[in-house]
CSV table of C-alpha atoms in Angstrom, one decimal:
chain,number,residue,atom,x,y,z
A,242,UNK,CA,-29.6,37.2,-18.3
A,243,UNK,CA,-26.6,39.4,-17.5
A,244,UNK,CA,-25.0,41.6,-20.2
A,245,UNK,CA,-21.6,41.1,-21.8
A,246,UNK,CA,-19.7,43.6,-19.5
A,247,UNK,CA,-21.1,41.9,-16.4
A,248,UNK,CA,-20.1,38.5,-17.8
A,249,UNK,CA,-16.5,39.7,-18.4
A,250,UNK,CA,-16.3,41.0,-14.9
A,251,UNK,CA,-17.5,37.8,-13.3
A,252,UNK,CA,-15.3,35.7,-15.5
A,253,UNK,CA,-12.3,37.8,-14.5
A,254,UNK,CA,-13.2,37.4,-10.8
A,255,UNK,CA,-13.5,33.6,-11.3
A,256,UNK,CA,-10.0,33.6,-12.7
A,257,UNK,CA,-8.8,35.8,-9.8
A,258,UNK,CA,-10.3,33.5,-7.2
A,259,UNK,CA,-8.7,30.5,-8.7
A,260,UNK,CA,-5.3,32.2,-8.9
A,261,UNK,CA,-5.7,33.3,-5.2
A,262,UNK,CA,-6.3,29.6,-4.3
A,263,UNK,CA,-3.4,28.4,-6.4
A,264,UNK,CA,-0.8,31.0,-5.1
A,265,UNK,CA,-1.9,31.1,-1.5
A,266,UNK,CA,0.5,29.8,1.2
A,267,UNK,CA,-2.2,29.5,3.9
A,268,UNK,CA,-5.4,27.6,4.3
A,269,UNK,CA,-7.3,30.8,4.9
A,270,UNK,CA,-6.1,32.2,1.6
A,271,UNK,CA,-7.2,29.0,-0.1
A,272,UNK,CA,-10.7,29.3,1.4
A,273,UNK,CA,-11.0,32.9,0.4
A,274,UNK,CA,-10.0,32.1,-3.2
A,275,UNK,CA,-12.6,29.3,-3.3
A,276,UNK,CA,-15.3,31.6,-2.1
A,277,UNK,CA,-14.5,34.4,-4.6
A,278,UNK,CA,-14.7,31.7,-7.3
A,279,UNK,CA,-18.0,30.5,-6.1
A,280,UNK,CA,-19.7,33.9,-5.7
A,281,UNK,CA,-18.5,34.9,-9.2
A,282,UNK,CA,-19.8,31.8,-10.8
A,283,UNK,CA,-23.3,31.9,-9.4
A,284,UNK,CA,-24.4,35.1,-11.3
A,285,UNK,CA,-23.2,33.5,-14.6
A,286,UNK,CA,-25.5,30.5,-14.0
A,287,UNK,CA,-28.7,32.5,-13.3
A,288,UNK,CA,-31.0,33.2,-16.2
A,289,UNK,CA,-34.4,34.9,-15.6
A,290,UNK,CA,-35.8,33.2,-18.7
A,291,UNK,CA,-34.9,29.7,-17.5
A,292,UNK,CA,-36.1,28.3,-14.2
A,293,UNK,CA,-33.8,25.2,-14.5
A,294,UNK,CA,-30.7,27.4,-14.4
A,295,UNK,CA,-32.0,29.2,-11.2
A,296,UNK,CA,-32.6,25.8,-9.6
A,297,UNK,CA,-29.1,24.7,-10.6
A,298,UNK,CA,-27.6,27.9,-9.2
A,299,UNK,CA,-29.3,27.3,-5.8
A,300,UNK,CA,-28.2,23.7,-5.6
A,301,UNK,CA,-24.6,24.6,-6.6
A,302,UNK,CA,-24.5,27.4,-4.0
A,303,UNK,CA,-25.7,25.1,-1.2
A,304,UNK,CA,-23.4,22.3,-2.0
A,305,UNK,CA,-20.3,24.5,-2.3
A,306,UNK,CA,-21.2,26.4,0.9
A,307,UNK,CA,-21.6,23.1,2.7
A,308,UNK,CA,-18.2,21.9,1.6
A,309,UNK,CA,-16.6,25.3,2.5
A,310,UNK,CA,-18.1,25.2,6.0
A,311,UNK,CA,-16.7,21.7,6.7
A,312,UNK,CA,-13.4,22.7,5.2
A,313,UNK,CA,-13.1,25.9,7.4
A,314,UNK,CA,-14.4,24.1,10.5
A,315,UNK,CA,-11.8,21.4,10.2
A,316,UNK,CA,-9.0,24.0,9.8
A,317,UNK,CA,-10.3,25.9,12.9
A,318,UNK,CA,-10.2,22.7,15.0
A,319,UNK,CA,-6.7,22.1,13.8
A,320,UNK,CA,-5.6,25.7,14.8
A,321,UNK,CA,-7.2,25.3,18.2
A,322,UNK,CA,-5.5,22.0,18.8
A,323,UNK,CA,-2.1,23.6,18.0
A,324,UNK,CA,-2.4,26.9,20.0
A,325,UNK,CA,-4.4,25.7,23.0
A,326,UNK,CA,-3.6,22.0,23.4
A,327,UNK,CA,0.0,22.2,22.0
A,328,UNK,CA,-0.6,19.1,19.8
A,329,UNK,CA,1.3,19.5,16.6
A,330,UNK,CA,0.4,16.1,15.1
A,331,UNK,CA,-2.2,16.4,12.3
A,332,UNK,CA,-4.8,13.6,12.6
A,333,UNK,CA,-5.5,11.3,9.6
A,334,UNK,CA,-9.2,11.9,10.2
A,335,UNK,CA,-8.8,15.6,9.6
A,336,UNK,CA,-6.9,15.0,6.4
A,337,UNK,CA,-9.6,12.6,5.2
A,338,UNK,CA,-12.3,15.2,6.0
A,339,UNK,CA,-10.5,17.9,4.1
A,340,UNK,CA,-9.9,15.6,1.1
A,341,UNK,CA,-13.6,14.7,1.2
A,342,UNK,CA,-14.7,18.3,1.1
A,343,UNK,CA,-12.4,19.0,-1.8
A,344,UNK,CA,-13.7,15.9,-3.6
A,345,UNK,CA,-17.3,17.2,-2.9
A,346,UNK,CA,-16.4,20.6,-4.5
A,347,UNK,CA,-14.7,18.8,-7.4
A,348,UNK,CA,-17.9,16.8,-8.1
A,349,UNK,CA,-16.0,13.4,-8.0
A,350,UNK,CA,-17.4,10.2,-6.6
A,351,UNK,CA,-18.6,9.2,-4.0
A,352,UNK,CA,-19.8,12.9,-3.5
A,353,UNK,CA,-20.9,13.3,-7.1
A,354,UNK,CA,-24.7,13.2,-6.4
A,355,UNK,CA,-25.1,16.9,-7.1
A,356,UNK,CA,-23.0,17.2,-10.2
A,357,UNK,CA,-25.1,15.6,-13.0
A,358,UNK,CA,-28.3,17.2,-11.8
A,359,UNK,CA,-26.8,20.7,-11.7
A,360,UNK,CA,-25.1,20.4,-15.0
A,361,UNK,CA,-28.4,19.4,-16.6
A,362,UNK,CA,-29.8,22.8,-16.0
A,363,UNK,CA,-26.8,24.8,-17.4
A,364,UNK,CA,-26.1,26.3,-20.8
A,365,UNK,CA,-23.2,24.9,-22.8
A,366,UNK,CA,-20.9,27.8,-21.9
A,367,UNK,CA,-21.5,27.2,-18.2
A,368,UNK,CA,-21.1,23.5,-18.7
A,369,UNK,CA,-17.7,24.1,-20.2
A,370,UNK,CA,-16.7,26.3,-17.2
A,371,UNK,CA,-18.0,23.8,-14.6
A,372,UNK,CA,-16.4,20.8,-16.4
A,373,UNK,CA,-13.0,22.5,-16.7
A,374,UNK,CA,-12.0,25.7,-15.0
A,375,UNK,CA,-14.0,25.1,-11.8
A,376,UNK,CA,-11.9,21.9,-11.2
A,377,UNK,CA,-8.5,23.6,-11.3
A,378,UNK,CA,-8.5,25.0,-7.8
A,379,UNK,CA,-9.8,21.8,-6.1
A,380,UNK,CA,-7.2,19.7,-8.0
A,381,UNK,CA,-4.4,22.0,-6.9
A,382,UNK,CA,-5.5,21.6,-3.3
A,383,UNK,CA,-5.6,17.8,-3.7
A,384,UNK,CA,-2.1,17.9,-5.1
A,385,UNK,CA,-0.9,19.4,-1.8
A,386,UNK,CA,-2.0,16.2,0.1
A,387,UNK,CA,-0.6,12.7,0.1
A,388,UNK,CA,-1.7,11.0,-3.2
A,389,UNK,CA,-2.0,7.6,-1.5
A,390,UNK,CA,-5.0,8.9,0.5
A,391,UNK,CA,-6.9,9.4,-2.8
A,392,UNK,CA,-6.9,5.8,-3.9
A,393,UNK,CA,-10.4,5.0,-2.6
A,394,UNK,CA,-11.7,8.1,-4.4
A,395,UNK,CA,-9.9,7.0,-7.6
A,396,UNK,CA,-11.6,3.6,-7.6
A,397,UNK,CA,-15.1,4.8,-6.8
A,398,UNK,CA,-14.9,7.7,-9.3
A,399,UNK,CA,-13.7,5.3,-12.0
A,400,UNK,CA,-16.6,2.8,-11.4
A,401,UNK,CA,-19.4,5.4,-11.0
A,402,UNK,CA,-18.2,7.5,-13.9
A,403,UNK,CA,-18.3,4.4,-16.2
A,404,UNK,CA,-21.6,2.9,-15.1
A,405,UNK,CA,-23.5,6.2,-14.6
A,406,UNK,CA,-23.1,7.2,-18.3
A,407,UNK,CA,-24.8,4.1,-19.6
A,408,UNK,CA,-28.4,5.0,-18.6
A,409,UNK,CA,-28.7,8.6,-19.8
A,410,UNK,CA,-29.7,10.1,-23.1
A,411,UNK,CA,-28.9,13.7,-22.1
A,412,UNK,CA,-25.5,14.8,-23.5
A,413,UNK,CA,-24.8,17.1,-20.6
A,414,UNK,CA,-25.2,14.2,-18.1
A,415,UNK,CA,-23.0,12.0,-20.3
A,416,UNK,CA,-20.3,14.6,-20.2
A,417,UNK,CA,-20.8,15.0,-16.4
A,418,UNK,CA,-20.2,11.2,-15.8
A,419,UNK,CA,-17.4,11.4,-18.3
A,420,UNK,CA,-15.9,14.1,-16.1
A,421,UNK,CA,-16.2,12.0,-13.0
A,422,UNK,CA,-14.5,9.2,-14.9
A,423,UNK,CA,-11.6,11.5,-16.1
A,424,UNK,CA,-11.1,12.8,-12.5
A,425,UNK,CA,-10.0,9.4,-11.5
A,426,UNK,CA,-7.3,9.4,-14.2
A,427,UNK,CA,-6.2,12.9,-13.1
A,428,UNK,CA,-6.0,11.7,-9.5
A,429,UNK,CA,-3.9,8.8,-10.7
A,430,UNK,CA,-1.6,11.2,-12.6
A,431,UNK,CA,-1.3,13.2,-9.3
A,432,UNK,CA,0.3,10.1,-7.8
A,433,UNK,CA,3.1,10.3,-10.4
A,434,UNK,CA,3.9,13.9,-11.2
A,435,UNK,CA,2.4,17.3,-11.4
A,436,UNK,CA,3.4,17.5,-15.1
A,437,UNK,CA,1.3,14.4,-15.9
A,438,UNK,CA,-2.0,15.7,-14.4
A,439,UNK,CA,-1.6,19.2,-15.8
A,440,UNK,CA,-1.0,17.8,-19.3
A,441,UNK,CA,-3.9,15.3,-18.9
A,442,UNK,CA,-6.2,18.1,-17.7
A,443,UNK,CA,-5.3,20.4,-20.6
A,444,UNK,CA,-5.9,17.8,-23.2
A,445,UNK,CA,-9.2,17.0,-21.5
A,446,UNK,CA,-10.0,20.7,-21.6
A,447,UNK,CA,-9.3,21.1,-25.4
A,448,UNK,CA,-11.4,17.9,-26.2
A,449,UNK,CA,-14.3,19.2,-24.2
A,450,UNK,CA,-14.0,22.6,-25.8
A,451,UNK,CA,-14.2,21.1,-29.2
A,452,UNK,CA,-17.3,18.9,-28.4
A,453,UNK,CA,-19.2,21.6,-26.5
A,454,UNK,CA,-18.5,24.2,-29.2
A,455,UNK,CA,-20.2,22.0,-31.7
A,456,UNK,CA,-23.2,21.3,-29.4
A,457,UNK,CA,-23.6,25.0,-28.7
A,458,UNK,CA,-23.5,26.0,-32.4
A,459,UNK,CA,-25.9,23.2,-33.5
A,460,UNK,CA,-28.0,23.7,-30.3
A,461,UNK,CA,-28.5,20.1,-29.3
A,462,UNK,CA,-28.9,18.6,-25.8
A,463,UNK,CA,-30.0,15.0,-26.3
A,464,UNK,CA,-28.5,12.0,-28.1
A,465,UNK,CA,-31.4,11.6,-30.5
A,466,UNK,CA,-30.8,15.2,-31.8
A,467,UNK,CA,-27.3,14.2,-32.9
A,468,UNK,CA,-28.7,11.9,-35.5
A,469,UNK,CA,-30.9,14.6,-36.9
A,470,UNK,CA,-28.1,17.0,-37.8
A,471,UNK,CA,-25.7,14.2,-39.0
A,472,UNK,CA,-27.5,13.9,-42.3
A,473,UNK,CA,-26.7,17.5,-43.3
A,474,UNK,CA,-23.2,18.0,-41.8
A,475,UNK,CA,-21.2,14.8,-42.4
A,476,UNK,CA,-17.8,16.4,-41.8
A,477,UNK,CA,-18.9,18.1,-38.6
A,478,UNK,CA,-20.3,14.7,-37.6
A,479,UNK,CA,-16.9,13.1,-38.3
A,480,UNK,CA,-15.1,15.7,-36.1
A,481,UNK,CA,-17.6,15.3,-33.3
A,482,UNK,CA,-17.4,11.5,-33.0
A,483,UNK,CA,-13.6,11.5,-33.4
A,484,UNK,CA,-13.6,13.8,-30.4
A,485,UNK,CA,-16.0,11.5,-28.6
A,486,UNK,CA,-13.7,8.5,-29.2
A,487,UNK,CA,-10.8,10.6,-28.1
A,488,UNK,CA,-12.6,11.6,-24.9
A,489,UNK,CA,-13.2,7.9,-24.3
A,490,UNK,CA,-9.5,7.1,-24.6
A,491,UNK,CA,-9.7,4.8,-27.7
A,492,UNK,CA,-6.4,4.4,-29.5
A,493,UNK,CA,-5.0,5.8,-31.7
A,494,UNK,CA,-7.0,9.0,-30.9
A,495,UNK,CA,-5.4,11.8,-28.9
A,496,UNK,CA,-7.2,11.2,-25.6
A,497,UNK,CA,-5.5,7.8,-25.4
A,498,UNK,CA,-2.0,9.1,-25.2
A,499,UNK,CA,-2.1,10.7,-21.7
A,500,UNK,CA,-3.6,7.5,-20.4
A,501,UNK,CA,-0.9,5.6,-22.1
A,502,UNK,CA,1.8,7.7,-20.3
A,503,UNK,CA,0.1,7.1,-16.9
A,504,UNK,CA,-0.2,3.4,-17.6
A,505,UNK,CA,3.5,3.2,-18.7
A,506,UNK,CA,4.8,5.0,-15.6
A,507,UNK,CA,2.7,2.9,-13.2
A,508,UNK,CA,4.0,-0.3,-14.8
A,509,UNK,CA,7.6,1.0,-14.6
A,510,UNK,CA,7.1,1.8,-10.9
A,511,UNK,CA,5.8,-1.8,-10.3
A,512,UNK,CA,2.3,-0.6,-9.4
A,513,UNK,CA,0.4,-2.9,-11.8
A,514,UNK,CA,-2.4,-3.6,-9.3
A,515,UNK,CA,-3.3,0.1,-8.9
A,516,UNK,CA,-3.6,0.7,-12.7
A,517,UNK,CA,-5.3,-2.7,-13.5
A,518,UNK,CA,-8.7,-1.7,-12.2
A,519,UNK,CA,-8.9,1.6,-14.1
A,520,UNK,CA,-7.9,-0.1,-17.4
A,521,UNK,CA,-10.7,-2.7,-17.0
A,522,UNK,CA,-13.4,0.0,-16.2
A,523,UNK,CA,-12.3,2.0,-19.2
A,524,UNK,CA,-13.9,-0.6,-21.4
A,525,UNK,CA,-17.3,0.2,-19.9
A,526,UNK,CA,-16.6,3.9,-20.5
A,527,UNK,CA,-15.8,3.2,-24.1
A,528,UNK,CA,-19.0,1.3,-24.5
A,529,UNK,CA,-21.4,4.3,-24.3
A,530,UNK,CA,-19.1,6.3,-26.6
A,531,UNK,CA,-18.9,3.5,-29.2
A,532,UNK,CA,-22.7,3.1,-28.9
A,533,UNK,CA,-23.2,6.7,-30.0
A,534,UNK,CA,-20.6,6.4,-32.7
A,535,UNK,CA,-21.8,3.1,-34.3
A,536,UNK,CA,-25.4,4.3,-34.3
A,537,UNK,CA,-24.4,7.5,-36.1
A,538,UNK,CA,-22.0,6.1,-38.6
A,539,UNK,CA,-23.5,2.7,-39.4
A,540,UNK,CA,-27.2,2.5,-38.4
A,541,UNK,CA,-28.9,5.8,-38.7
A,542,UNK,CA,-27.3,7.6,-41.6
A,543,UNK,CA,-29.2,7.3,-44.9
A,544,UNK,CA,-27.1,9.9,-46.8
A,545,UNK,CA,-23.8,8.3,-48.1
A,546,UNK,CA,-22.5,11.3,-50.0
A,547,UNK,CA,-19.9,13.5,-48.3
A,548,UNK,CA,-20.3,17.2,-48.8
A,549,UNK,CA,-16.7,18.4,-49.0
A,550,UNK,CA,-17.7,22.0,-49.5
A,551,UNK,CA,-18.3,22.1,-45.8
A,552,UNK,CA,-14.5,22.3,-45.4
A,553,UNK,CA,-15.0,26.1,-45.8
A,554,UNK,CA,-17.5,26.0,-42.9
A,555,UNK,CA,-16.4,28.1,-39.9
A,556,UNK,CA,-17.4,25.4,-37.4
A,557,UNK,CA,-15.3,22.8,-39.2
A,558,UNK,CA,-12.2,25.1,-39.4
A,559,UNK,CA,-12.4,25.9,-35.7
A,560,UNK,CA,-12.7,22.3,-34.8
A,561,UNK,CA,-9.7,21.4,-36.8
A,562,UNK,CA,-7.7,24.2,-35.1
A,563,UNK,CA,-8.7,22.9,-31.7
A,564,UNK,CA,-7.6,19.4,-32.6
A,565,UNK,CA,-4.3,20.7,-34.0
A,566,UNK,CA,-3.7,22.5,-30.7
A,567,UNK,CA,-4.3,19.3,-28.8
A,568,UNK,CA,-1.8,17.4,-30.9
A,569,UNK,CA,0.8,20.2,-30.7
A,570,UNK,CA,0.5,20.5,-26.9
A,571,UNK,CA,0.7,16.7,-26.5
A,572,UNK,CA,3.9,16.4,-28.5
A,573,UNK,CA,5.5,19.3,-26.6
A,574,UNK,CA,4.7,17.5,-23.3
A,575,UNK,CA,6.0,14.2,-24.6
A,576,UNK,CA,9.3,15.7,-25.8
A,577,UNK,CA,9.7,17.6,-22.5
A,578,UNK,CA,9.1,14.5,-20.4
A,579,UNK,CA,11.6,12.3,-22.2
A,580,UNK,CA,14.2,15.1,-22.4
A,581,UNK,CA,14.0,15.3,-18.6
């Protein structure tokens, strides 16, 4: 377990690595930023008191190194082809390989096999990092390529993210498959505009922050543990499941509105077929969120009195602030979009 100063140093280098990747104008700079990000995140995962975190750290390191090697090897072949063969045409196979390595680093389907297993061994703080910040640099790299090439990844991520969450009772694995599901929406937003995917990602980040903060304070990791604390914290329960429904994209909750903007723009651009499949699969995603919500609200809740004194609870106040920030950010984005 590293101390607070070391944590701050590693978090700052994680941010630095991501900024190097985002601001770099060369593939070598992008690769260097990804490696700085990786080497800074590994020490945050490791915990001497927990063997599962060490196992997750080793798995994460091997997967990320494998993706970096393929990424660097493909770029080296391209450079050799330019300088020694004088062939300036970039092959579609090379672009597909690069996109596949970035999808592997992102943890999206069909290269998602490592993501739920690794996230199962992490603490809630590290779960928040790997679900949000660690996806920024790969998404920026994907935005550099042609969005049409990502269609197959969009459909597979949507299907696997929806079906995979049905069979797990671990909250971390449910959030992992939810992340795979949301990546497909972010890739859809990439086909439209950078503003859309950035706004979608930020709303997704704030919703995850609100949910994971509750899980961390209450210290729960499985679905059945949710029902135990519900009897004593009804208002916290209400905030938690509102955020769950928002994460699933159920109207009229906040998580639905970025999806609504994406659907609206695809329909306006006459791309109804591209958006039809994600809308249908969203119903499966909503099922396992509604399953949790109905069980908590209707079936397993013997106490019917609402303890309104919990409004003064610190956890409840922070949750309300986070949800207010989500709404404020969304309305700013909406007004900016329609003013343009």
